[in-house]
Coordinates of C-alpha atoms and ligand atoms in Angstrom, one line a residue:
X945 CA 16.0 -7.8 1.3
X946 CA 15.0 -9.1 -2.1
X947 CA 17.3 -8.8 -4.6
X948 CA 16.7 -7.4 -8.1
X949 CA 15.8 -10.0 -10.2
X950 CA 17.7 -10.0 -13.5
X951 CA 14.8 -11.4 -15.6
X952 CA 12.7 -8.9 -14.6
X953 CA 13.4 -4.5 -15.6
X954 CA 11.9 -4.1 -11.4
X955 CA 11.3 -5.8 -8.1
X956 CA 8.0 -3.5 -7.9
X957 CA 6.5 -1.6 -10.8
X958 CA 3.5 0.8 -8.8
X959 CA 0.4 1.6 -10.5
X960 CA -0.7 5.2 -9.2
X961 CA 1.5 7.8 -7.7
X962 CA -0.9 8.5 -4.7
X963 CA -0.4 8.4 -0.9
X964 CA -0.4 4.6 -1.1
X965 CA 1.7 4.6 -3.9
X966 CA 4.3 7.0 -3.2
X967 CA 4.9 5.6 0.1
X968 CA 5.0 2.0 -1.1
X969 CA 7.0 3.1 -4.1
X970 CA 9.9 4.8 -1.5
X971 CA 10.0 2.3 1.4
X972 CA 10.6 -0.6 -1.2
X973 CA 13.3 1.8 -2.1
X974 CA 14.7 2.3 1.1
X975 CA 14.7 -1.2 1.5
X976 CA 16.9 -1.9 -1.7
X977 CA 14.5 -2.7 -4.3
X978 CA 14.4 -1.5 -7.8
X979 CA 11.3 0.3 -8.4
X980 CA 9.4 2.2 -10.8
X981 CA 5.7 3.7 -10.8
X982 CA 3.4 5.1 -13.2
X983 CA 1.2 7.9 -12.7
X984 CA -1.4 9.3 -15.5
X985 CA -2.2 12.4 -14.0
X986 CA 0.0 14.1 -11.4
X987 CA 2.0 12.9 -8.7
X988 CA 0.5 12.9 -5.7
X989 CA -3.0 11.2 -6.2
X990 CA -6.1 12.6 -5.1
X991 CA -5.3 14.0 -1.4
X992 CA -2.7 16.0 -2.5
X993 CA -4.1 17.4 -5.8
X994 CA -7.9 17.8 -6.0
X995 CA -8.7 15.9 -2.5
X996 CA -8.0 16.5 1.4
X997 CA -5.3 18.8 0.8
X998 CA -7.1 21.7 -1.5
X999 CA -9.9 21.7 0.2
X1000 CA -8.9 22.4 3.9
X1001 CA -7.4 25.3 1.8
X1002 CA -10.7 26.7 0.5
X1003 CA -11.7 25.6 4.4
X1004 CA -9.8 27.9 6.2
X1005 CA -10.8 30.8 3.8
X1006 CA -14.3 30.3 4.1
X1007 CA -13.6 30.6 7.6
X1008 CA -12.4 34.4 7.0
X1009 CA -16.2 34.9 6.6
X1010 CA -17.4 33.5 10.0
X1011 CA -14.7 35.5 11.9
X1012 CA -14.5 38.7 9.8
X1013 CA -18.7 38.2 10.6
X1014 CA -17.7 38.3 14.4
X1015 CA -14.9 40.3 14.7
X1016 CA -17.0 43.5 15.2
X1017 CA -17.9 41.8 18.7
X1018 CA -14.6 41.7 19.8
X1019 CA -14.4 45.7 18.9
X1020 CA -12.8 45.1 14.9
X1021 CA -14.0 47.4 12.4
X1022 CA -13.4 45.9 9.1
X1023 CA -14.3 48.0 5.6
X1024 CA -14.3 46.8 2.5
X1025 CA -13.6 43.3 2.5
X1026 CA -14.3 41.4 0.1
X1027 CA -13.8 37.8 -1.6
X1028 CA -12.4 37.1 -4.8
X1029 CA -12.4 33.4 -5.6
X1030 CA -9.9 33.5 -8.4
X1031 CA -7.5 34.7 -6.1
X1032 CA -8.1 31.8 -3.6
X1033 CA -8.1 29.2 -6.5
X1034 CA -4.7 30.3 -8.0
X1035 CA -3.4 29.9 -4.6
X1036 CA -4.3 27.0 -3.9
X1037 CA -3.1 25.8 -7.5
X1038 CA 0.4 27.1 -6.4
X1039 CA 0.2 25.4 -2.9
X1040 CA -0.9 22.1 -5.2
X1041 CA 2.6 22.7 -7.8
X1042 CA 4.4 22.9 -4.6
X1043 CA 3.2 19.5 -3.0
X1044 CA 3.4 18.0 -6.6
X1045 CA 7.2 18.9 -6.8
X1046 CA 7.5 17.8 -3.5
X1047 CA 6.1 14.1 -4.0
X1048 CA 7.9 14.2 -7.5
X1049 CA 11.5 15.2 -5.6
X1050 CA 11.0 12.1 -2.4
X1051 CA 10.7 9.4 -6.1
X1052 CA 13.7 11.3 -7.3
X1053 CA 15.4 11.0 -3.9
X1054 CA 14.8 7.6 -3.1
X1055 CA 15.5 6.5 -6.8
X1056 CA 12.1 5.4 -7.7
X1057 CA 12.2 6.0 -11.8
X1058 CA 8.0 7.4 -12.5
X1059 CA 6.7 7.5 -15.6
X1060 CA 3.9 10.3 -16.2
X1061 CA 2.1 8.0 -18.0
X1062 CA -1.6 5.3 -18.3
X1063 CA 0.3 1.7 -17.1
X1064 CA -2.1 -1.3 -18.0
X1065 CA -1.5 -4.6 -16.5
X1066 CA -0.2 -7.3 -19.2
X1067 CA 0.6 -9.9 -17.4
X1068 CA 1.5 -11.1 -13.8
X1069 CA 5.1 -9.4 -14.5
X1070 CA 4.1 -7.1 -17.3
X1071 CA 2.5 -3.9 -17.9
X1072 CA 2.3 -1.6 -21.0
X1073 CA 2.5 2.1 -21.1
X1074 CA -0.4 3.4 -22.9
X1075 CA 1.5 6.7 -24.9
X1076 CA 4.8 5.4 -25.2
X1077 CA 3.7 1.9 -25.8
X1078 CA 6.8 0.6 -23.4
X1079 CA 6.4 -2.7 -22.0
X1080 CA 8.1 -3.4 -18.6
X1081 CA 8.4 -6.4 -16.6
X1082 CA 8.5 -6.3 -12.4
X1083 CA 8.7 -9.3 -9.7
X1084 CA 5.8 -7.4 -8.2
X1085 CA 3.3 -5.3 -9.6
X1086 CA 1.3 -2.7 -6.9
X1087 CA -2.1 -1.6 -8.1
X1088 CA -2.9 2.1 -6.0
X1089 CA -5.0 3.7 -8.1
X1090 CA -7.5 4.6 -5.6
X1091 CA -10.6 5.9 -6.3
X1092 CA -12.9 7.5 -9.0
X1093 CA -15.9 10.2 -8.5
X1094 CA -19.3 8.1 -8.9
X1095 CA -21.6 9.6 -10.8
X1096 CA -25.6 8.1 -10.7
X1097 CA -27.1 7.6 -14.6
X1098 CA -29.1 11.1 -14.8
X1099 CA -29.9 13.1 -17.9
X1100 CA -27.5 16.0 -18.3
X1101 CA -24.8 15.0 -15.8
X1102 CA -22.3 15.9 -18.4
X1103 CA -23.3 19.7 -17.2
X1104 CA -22.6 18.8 -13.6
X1105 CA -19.0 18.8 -11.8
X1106 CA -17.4 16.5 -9.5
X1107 CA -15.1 17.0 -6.8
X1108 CA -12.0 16.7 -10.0
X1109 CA -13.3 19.3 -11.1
X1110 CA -14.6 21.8 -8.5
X1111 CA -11.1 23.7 -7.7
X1112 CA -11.0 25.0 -11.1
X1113 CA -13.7 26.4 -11.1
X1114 CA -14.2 30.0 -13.6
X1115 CA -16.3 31.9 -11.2
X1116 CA -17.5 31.6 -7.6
X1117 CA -20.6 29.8 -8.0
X1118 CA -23.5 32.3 -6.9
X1119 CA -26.1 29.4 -6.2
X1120 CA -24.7 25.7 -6.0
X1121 CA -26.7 22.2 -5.6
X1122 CA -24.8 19.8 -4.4
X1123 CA -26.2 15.9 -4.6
X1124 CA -25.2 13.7 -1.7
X1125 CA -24.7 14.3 1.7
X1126 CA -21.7 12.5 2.7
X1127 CA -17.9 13.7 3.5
X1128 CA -17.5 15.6 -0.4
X1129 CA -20.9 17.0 -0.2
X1130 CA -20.8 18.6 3.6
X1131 CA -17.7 20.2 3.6
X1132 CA -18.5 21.9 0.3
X1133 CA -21.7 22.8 1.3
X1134 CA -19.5 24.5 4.1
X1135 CA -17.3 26.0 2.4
X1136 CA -20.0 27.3 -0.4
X1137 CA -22.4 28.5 2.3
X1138 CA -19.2 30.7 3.9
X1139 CA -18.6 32.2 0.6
X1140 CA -21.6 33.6 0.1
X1141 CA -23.0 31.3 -2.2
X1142 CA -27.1 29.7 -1.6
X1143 CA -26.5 26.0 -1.2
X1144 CA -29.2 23.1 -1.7
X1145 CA -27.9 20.0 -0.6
X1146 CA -29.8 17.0 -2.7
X1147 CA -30.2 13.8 -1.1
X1148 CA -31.2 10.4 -2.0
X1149 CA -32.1 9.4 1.5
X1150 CA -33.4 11.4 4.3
X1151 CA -29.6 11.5 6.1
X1152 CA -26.9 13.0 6.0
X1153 CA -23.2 11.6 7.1
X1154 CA -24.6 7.9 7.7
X1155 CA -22.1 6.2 9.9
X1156 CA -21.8 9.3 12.0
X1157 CA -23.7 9.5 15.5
X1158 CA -26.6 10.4 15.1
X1159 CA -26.4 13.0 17.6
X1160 CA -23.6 14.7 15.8
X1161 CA -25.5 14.7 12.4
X1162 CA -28.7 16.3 14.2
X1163 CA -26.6 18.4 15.4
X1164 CA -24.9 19.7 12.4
X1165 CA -28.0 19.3 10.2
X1166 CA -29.4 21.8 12.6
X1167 CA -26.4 24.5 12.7
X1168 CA -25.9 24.1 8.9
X1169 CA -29.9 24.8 7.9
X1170 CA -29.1 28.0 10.4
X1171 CA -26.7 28.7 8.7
X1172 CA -28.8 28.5 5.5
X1173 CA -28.3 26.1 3.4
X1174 CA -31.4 24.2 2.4
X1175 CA -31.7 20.2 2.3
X1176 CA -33.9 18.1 -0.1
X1177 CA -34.4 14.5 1.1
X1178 CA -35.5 11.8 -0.5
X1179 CA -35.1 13.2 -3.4
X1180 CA -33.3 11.3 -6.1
X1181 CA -32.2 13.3 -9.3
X1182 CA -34.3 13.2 -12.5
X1183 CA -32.2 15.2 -14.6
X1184 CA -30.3 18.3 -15.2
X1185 CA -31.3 21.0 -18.1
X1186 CA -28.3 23.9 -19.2
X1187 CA -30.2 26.6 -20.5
X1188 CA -28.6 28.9 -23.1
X1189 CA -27.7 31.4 -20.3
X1190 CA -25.7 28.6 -19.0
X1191 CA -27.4 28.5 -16.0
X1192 CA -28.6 24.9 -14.8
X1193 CA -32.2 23.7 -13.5
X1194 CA -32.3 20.7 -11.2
X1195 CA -36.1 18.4 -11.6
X1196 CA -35.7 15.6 -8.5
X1197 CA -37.8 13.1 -7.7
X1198 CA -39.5 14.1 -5.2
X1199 CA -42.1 15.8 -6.8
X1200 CA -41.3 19.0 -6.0
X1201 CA -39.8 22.2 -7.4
X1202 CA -37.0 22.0 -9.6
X1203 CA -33.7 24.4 -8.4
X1204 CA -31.9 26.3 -10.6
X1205 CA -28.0 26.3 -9.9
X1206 CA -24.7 28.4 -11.3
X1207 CA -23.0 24.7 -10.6
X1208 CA -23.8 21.3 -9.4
X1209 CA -21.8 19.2 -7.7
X1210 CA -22.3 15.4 -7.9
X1211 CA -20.7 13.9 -4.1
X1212 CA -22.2 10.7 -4.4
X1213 CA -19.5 8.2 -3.1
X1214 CA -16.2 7.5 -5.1
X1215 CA -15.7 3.6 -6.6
X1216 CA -12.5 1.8 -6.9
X1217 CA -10.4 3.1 -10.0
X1218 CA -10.0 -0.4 -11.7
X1219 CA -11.3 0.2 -15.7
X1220 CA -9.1 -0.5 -18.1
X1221 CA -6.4 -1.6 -15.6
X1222 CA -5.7 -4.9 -17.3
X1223 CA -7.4 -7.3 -14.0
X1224 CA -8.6 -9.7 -17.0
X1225 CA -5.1 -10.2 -17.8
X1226 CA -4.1 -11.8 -14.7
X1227 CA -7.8 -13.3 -13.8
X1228 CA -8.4 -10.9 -11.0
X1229 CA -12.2 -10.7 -10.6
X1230 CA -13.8 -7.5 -9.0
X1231 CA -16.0 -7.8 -5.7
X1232 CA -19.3 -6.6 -5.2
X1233 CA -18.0 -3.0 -4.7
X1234 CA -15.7 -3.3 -7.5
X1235 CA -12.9 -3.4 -5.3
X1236 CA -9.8 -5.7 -5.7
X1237 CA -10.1 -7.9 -3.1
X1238 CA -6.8 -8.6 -1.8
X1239 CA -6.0 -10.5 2.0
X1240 CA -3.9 -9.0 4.8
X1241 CA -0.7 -8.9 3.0
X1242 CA -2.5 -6.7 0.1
X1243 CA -1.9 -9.8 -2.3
X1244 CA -4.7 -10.4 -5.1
X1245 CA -5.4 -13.7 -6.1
X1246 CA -2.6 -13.5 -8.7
X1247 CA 0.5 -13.7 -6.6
X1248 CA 2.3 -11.1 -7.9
X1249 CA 0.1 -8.6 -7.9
X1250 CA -1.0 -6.8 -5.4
X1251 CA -3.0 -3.5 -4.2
X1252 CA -3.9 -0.8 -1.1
X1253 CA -5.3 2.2 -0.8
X1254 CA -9.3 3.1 -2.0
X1255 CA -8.9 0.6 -5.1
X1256 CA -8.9 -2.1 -2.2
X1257 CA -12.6 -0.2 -1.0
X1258 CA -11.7 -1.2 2.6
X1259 CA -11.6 2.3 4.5
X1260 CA -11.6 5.4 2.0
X1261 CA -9.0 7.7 3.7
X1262 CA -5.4 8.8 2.8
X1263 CA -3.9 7.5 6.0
X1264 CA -4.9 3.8 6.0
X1265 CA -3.7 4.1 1.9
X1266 CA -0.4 5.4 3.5
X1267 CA -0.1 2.5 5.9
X1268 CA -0.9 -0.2 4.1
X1269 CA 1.5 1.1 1.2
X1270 CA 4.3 0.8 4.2
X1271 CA 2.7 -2.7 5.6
X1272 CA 3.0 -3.6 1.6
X1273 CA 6.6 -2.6 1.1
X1274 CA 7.7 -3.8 4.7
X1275 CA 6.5 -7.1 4.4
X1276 CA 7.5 -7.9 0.9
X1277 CA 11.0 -6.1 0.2
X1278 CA 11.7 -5.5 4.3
X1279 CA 11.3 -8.5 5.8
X1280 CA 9.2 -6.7 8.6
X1281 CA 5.9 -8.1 8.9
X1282 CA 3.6 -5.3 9.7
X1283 CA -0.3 -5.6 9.6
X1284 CA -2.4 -2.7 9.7
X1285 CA -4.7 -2.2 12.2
X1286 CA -8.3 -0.9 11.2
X1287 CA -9.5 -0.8 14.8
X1288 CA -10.2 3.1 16.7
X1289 CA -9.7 5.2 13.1
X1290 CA -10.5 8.4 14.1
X1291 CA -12.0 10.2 11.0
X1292 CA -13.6 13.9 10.9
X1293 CA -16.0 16.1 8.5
X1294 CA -14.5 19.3 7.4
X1295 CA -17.8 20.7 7.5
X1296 CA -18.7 24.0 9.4
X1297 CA -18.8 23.2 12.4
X1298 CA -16.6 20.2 11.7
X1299 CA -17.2 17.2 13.6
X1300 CA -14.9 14.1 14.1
X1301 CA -15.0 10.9 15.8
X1302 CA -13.7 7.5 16.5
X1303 CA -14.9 4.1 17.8
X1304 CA -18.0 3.2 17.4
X1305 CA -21.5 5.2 17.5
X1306 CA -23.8 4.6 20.3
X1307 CA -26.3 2.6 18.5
X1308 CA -22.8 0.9 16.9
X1309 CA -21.7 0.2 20.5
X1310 CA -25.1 -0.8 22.0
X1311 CA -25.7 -3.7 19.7
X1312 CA -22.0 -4.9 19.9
X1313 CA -21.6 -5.0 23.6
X1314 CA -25.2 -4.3 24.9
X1315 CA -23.9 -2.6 28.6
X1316 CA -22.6 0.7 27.0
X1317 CA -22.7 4.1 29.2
X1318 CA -22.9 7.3 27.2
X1319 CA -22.0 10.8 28.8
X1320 CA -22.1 13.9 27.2
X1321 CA -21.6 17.6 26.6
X1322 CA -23.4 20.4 25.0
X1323 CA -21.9 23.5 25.4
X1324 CA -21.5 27.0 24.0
X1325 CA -17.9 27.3 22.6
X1326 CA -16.2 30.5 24.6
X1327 CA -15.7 32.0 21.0
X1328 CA -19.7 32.6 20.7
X1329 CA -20.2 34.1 23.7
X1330 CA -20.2 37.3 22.5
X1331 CA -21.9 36.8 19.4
X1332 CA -25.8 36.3 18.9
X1333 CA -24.8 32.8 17.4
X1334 CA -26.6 30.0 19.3
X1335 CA -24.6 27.0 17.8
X1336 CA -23.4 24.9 20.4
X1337 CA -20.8 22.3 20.7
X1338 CA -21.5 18.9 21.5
X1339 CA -19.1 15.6 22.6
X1340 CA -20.1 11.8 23.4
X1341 CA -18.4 9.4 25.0
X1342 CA -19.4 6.1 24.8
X1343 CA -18.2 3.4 27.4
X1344 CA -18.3 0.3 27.9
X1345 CA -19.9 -0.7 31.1
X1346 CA -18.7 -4.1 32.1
X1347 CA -15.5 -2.7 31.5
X1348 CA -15.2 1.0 32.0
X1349 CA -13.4 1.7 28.7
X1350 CA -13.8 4.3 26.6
X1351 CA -14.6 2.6 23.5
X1352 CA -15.7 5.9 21.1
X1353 CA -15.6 9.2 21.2
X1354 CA -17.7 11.8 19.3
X1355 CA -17.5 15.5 18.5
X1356 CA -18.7 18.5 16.7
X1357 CA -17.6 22.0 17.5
X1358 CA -15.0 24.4 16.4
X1359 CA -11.8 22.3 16.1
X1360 CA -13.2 19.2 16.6
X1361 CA -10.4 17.2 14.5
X1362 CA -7.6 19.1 16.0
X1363 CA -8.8 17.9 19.6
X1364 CA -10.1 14.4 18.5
X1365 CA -6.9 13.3 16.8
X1366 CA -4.7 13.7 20.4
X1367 CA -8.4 12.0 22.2
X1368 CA -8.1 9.2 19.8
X1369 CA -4.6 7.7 21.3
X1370 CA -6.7 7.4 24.7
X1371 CA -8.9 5.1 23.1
X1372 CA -6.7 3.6 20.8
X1373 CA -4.9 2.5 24.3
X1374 CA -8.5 1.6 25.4
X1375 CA -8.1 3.7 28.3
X1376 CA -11.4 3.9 30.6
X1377 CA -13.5 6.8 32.1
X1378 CA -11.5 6.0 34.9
X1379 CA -8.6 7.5 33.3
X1380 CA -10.5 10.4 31.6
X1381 CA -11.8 11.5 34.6
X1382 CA -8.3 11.3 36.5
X1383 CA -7.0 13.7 34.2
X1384 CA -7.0 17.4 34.9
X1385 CA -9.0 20.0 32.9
X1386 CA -6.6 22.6 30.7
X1387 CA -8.8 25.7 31.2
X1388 CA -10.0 27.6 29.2
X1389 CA -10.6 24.8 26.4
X1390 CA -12.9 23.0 24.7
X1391 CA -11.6 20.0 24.7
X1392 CA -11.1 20.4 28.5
X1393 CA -15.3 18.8 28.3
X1394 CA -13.9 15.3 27.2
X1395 CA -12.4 15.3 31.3
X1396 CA -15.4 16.7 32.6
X1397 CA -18.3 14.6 31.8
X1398 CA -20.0 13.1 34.4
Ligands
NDP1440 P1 -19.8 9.3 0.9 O1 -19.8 7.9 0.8 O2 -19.3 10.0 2.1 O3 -21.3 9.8 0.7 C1 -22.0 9.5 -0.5 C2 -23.4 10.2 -0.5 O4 -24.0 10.0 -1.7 C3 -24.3 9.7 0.6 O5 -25.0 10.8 1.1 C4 -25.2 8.7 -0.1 O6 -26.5 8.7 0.3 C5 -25.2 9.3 -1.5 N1 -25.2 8.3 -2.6 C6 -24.5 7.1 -2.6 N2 -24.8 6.4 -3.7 C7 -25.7 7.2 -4.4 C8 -26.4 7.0 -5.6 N3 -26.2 5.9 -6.4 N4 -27.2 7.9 -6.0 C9 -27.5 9.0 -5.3 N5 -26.8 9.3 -4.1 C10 -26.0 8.3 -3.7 O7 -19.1 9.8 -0.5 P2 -18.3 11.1 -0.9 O8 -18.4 11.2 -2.4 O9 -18.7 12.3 -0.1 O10 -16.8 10.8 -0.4 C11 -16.2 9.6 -1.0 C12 -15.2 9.1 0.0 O11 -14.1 10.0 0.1 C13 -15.7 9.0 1.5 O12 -16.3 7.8 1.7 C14 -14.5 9.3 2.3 O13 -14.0 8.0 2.6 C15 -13.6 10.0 1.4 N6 -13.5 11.4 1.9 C16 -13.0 11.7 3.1 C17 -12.9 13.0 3.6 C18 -12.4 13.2 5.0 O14 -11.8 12.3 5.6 N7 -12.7 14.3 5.6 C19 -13.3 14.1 2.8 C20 -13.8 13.7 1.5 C21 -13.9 12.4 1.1 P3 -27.1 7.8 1.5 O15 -26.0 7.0 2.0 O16 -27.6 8.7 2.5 O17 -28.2 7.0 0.9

């Protein structure tokens, strides 16, 4: 255990109130240290208040449509339903307060002092409190202040939105452009396209979800464009014109048509969250993602300082921010060297179908081990069978063939992430086909496929 220092007002002053944050912040905690972090917006960072959390929300309730759509099949008769987004959006705003207090209760708890404040780094044991002009000194200082939306240089993209933005929105958005076509962009496009809204989804390039198999994003591209919602690739934005109606028109690139949009949403990536932050102060230089490099332990190249989560730019998602806040915390206040592993992350797309995978892709797999077996399934989820929908389901397994182990595995389908989390310890265990196909089907499933591949 470190002991507080006496020169110093911390053992750990935390930058960002986020999952890597908040779990750093509580474990040093737990582990006796004196620590304080600083949060300029709300506690809880992105997943919790305008990220992964808030939007499953609007998820599931865009699912309403698909089933209330169906239910009729199954002998429902459903009058008068209808949508009303503010309703949805104050919800989720509560759920949001809720989580909020929660975060800002387990500081409290584990007697982590937070300042709701812009902390800038002065020196290697310094920062500065931008409002209340408070300077405190720390042993350590933890930069988790994650990532920022990314928004191309365009004319008018101060009439678009972001992802920050998009929960708040006044009105459901009758027709929506989104640019981009990674995670941000496909699972509002999903959750727009329920609601009723038309849906263009803008891309610079003529892919969607790269670093997905390419099975899976045929697969979805098809379903989605069924579903209709209407893709322009290759197609770079020019600029954005508000008219006085407010309405928006899009021009692209591309040559083609402009759209006109109620609300476009820029998905474009998100960059680490570094301006302002102080980095010249201590002589850490940004790399070529404008990440803070940092080595295993999370330390920067000033000794003192160090960093997780998306402002490291080494895998964008909440649980790896979460872990290497504890690997952080445990190694430097706990004595308990722990490295985080970035091998078999399973990851999924809230999209609609959502799809969800871990390992690597077949093309991934073929030009890392060569001898790679692939078996899969396409299948009509029980749940359509009724219904006139076509969209099928469809799972990959890819296995190594010198060795028989299942090295990924890839889905789309209703409740794709639900079923690939539990698959993913199989592979995380590096279990083989052997072993898949040893184990009996659960009927009726669909996960019950990933035993009966052959
Ligand atoms: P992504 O990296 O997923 O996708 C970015 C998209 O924007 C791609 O389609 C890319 O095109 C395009 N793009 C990139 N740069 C530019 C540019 N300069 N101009 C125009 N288009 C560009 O980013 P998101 O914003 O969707 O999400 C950010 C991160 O947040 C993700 O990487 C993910 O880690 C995380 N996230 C995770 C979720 C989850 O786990 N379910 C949900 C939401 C976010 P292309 O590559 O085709 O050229």
């Amino acid at each position: 255990m470190t002991m507080a220092q006496p020169q110093f007002d911390y053992d750990l002053f935390v930058i960002g109130a986020g999952s890597g944050g908040v779990r750093a912040s509580r474990i040093a905690a737990g582990h006796g240290a004196s620590v304080a972090v600083a949060e300029e917006f709300r506690i809880g960072g992105t997943c919790v208040i305008r990220g992964c959390v808030p939007k499953k929300l609007l998820v599931y309730a865009s699912q309403f449509a698909d089933d209330l759509a169906h239910a009729a099949d199954y002998g429902w008769t459903i009058q008068g339903a209808r949508f009303d987004w503010p309703t949805l959006r104050d919800a989720v705003a509560r759920d949001v307060d809720r989580l909020n207090a929660a975060y800002t209760r387990t500081l409290d708890s584990n007697k982590v002092a937070h300042f709701l404040d812009r902390a800038e780094i002065t020196g290697p044991n310094s920062v500065r409190l931008k409002q209340s002009g408070q300077t405190i000194t720390a042993k350590n200082i933890l930069i988790a202040t994650g990532a920022w939306p990314m928004m191309p240089p365009f004319a008018g993209a101060e009439h678009c939105i972001t992802s920050n933005e998009v929960f708040g929105l006044d009105t459901l958005p009758q027709r929506v452009v989104i640019a981009g076509a990674g995670y941000i962009a496909m699972e509002f496009a999903g959750i727009f396209n329920a609601l009723g809204s038309t849906v263009t989804v803008v891309n610079r390039s003529d892919a969607i979800l790269r670093g997905y198999d390419i099975d899976l994003r045929e697969r979805l591209l098809a379903i989605t464009r069924a579903r209709g919602i209407t893709y322009r690739f290759n197609a770079p934005f020019d600029r954005v014109d508000k008219h006085s109606d407010g309405s928006l028109r899009v021009h692209l690139q591309d040559g083609g048509e402009p759209i006109d949009a109620d609300a476009v949403l820029v998905a474009t990536g998100r960059t680490p969250n570094t301006a302002g932050l102080g980095l010249d102060q201590v002589g850490i230089a940004l790399g070529a993602r404008g990440e803070i490099p940092v080595d295993a332990d999370g330390r920067t190249s000033c000794p003192s300082v160090f960093a997780v989560g998306d402002v490291t730019d080494r895998v964008q998602l909440t649980p790896i921010a979460i872990r290497e806040g504890q690997a952080f915390a445990d190694g430097q206040f706990g004595k308990k060297h722990s490295a985080v592993s970035y091998d078999a992350i399973p990851s999924a797309v809230f999209s609609q179908p959502p799809l969800a995978a871990v390992g690597p892709t077949e093309a991934e797999a073929r030009a890392s081990h060569g001898d790679v077996k692939t078996y899969t399934s396409d299948f009509r989820p029980m749940k359509n069978i009724f219904s006139q929908r076509i969209e099928r389901g469809f799972y990959k397994l890819v296995v190594d063939g010198a060795t028989d182990r299942v090295l990924g595995i890839h889905m789309i389908g209703p409740d794709a992430p639900e079923i690939l989390q539990a698959a993913a310890i199989a592979v995380k265990a590096g279990l083989t086909k052997a072993d898949f196909d040893a184990t009996v089907a659960l009927h009726p499933s669909m996960a019950e496929e990933l035993v009966l591949m052959r």
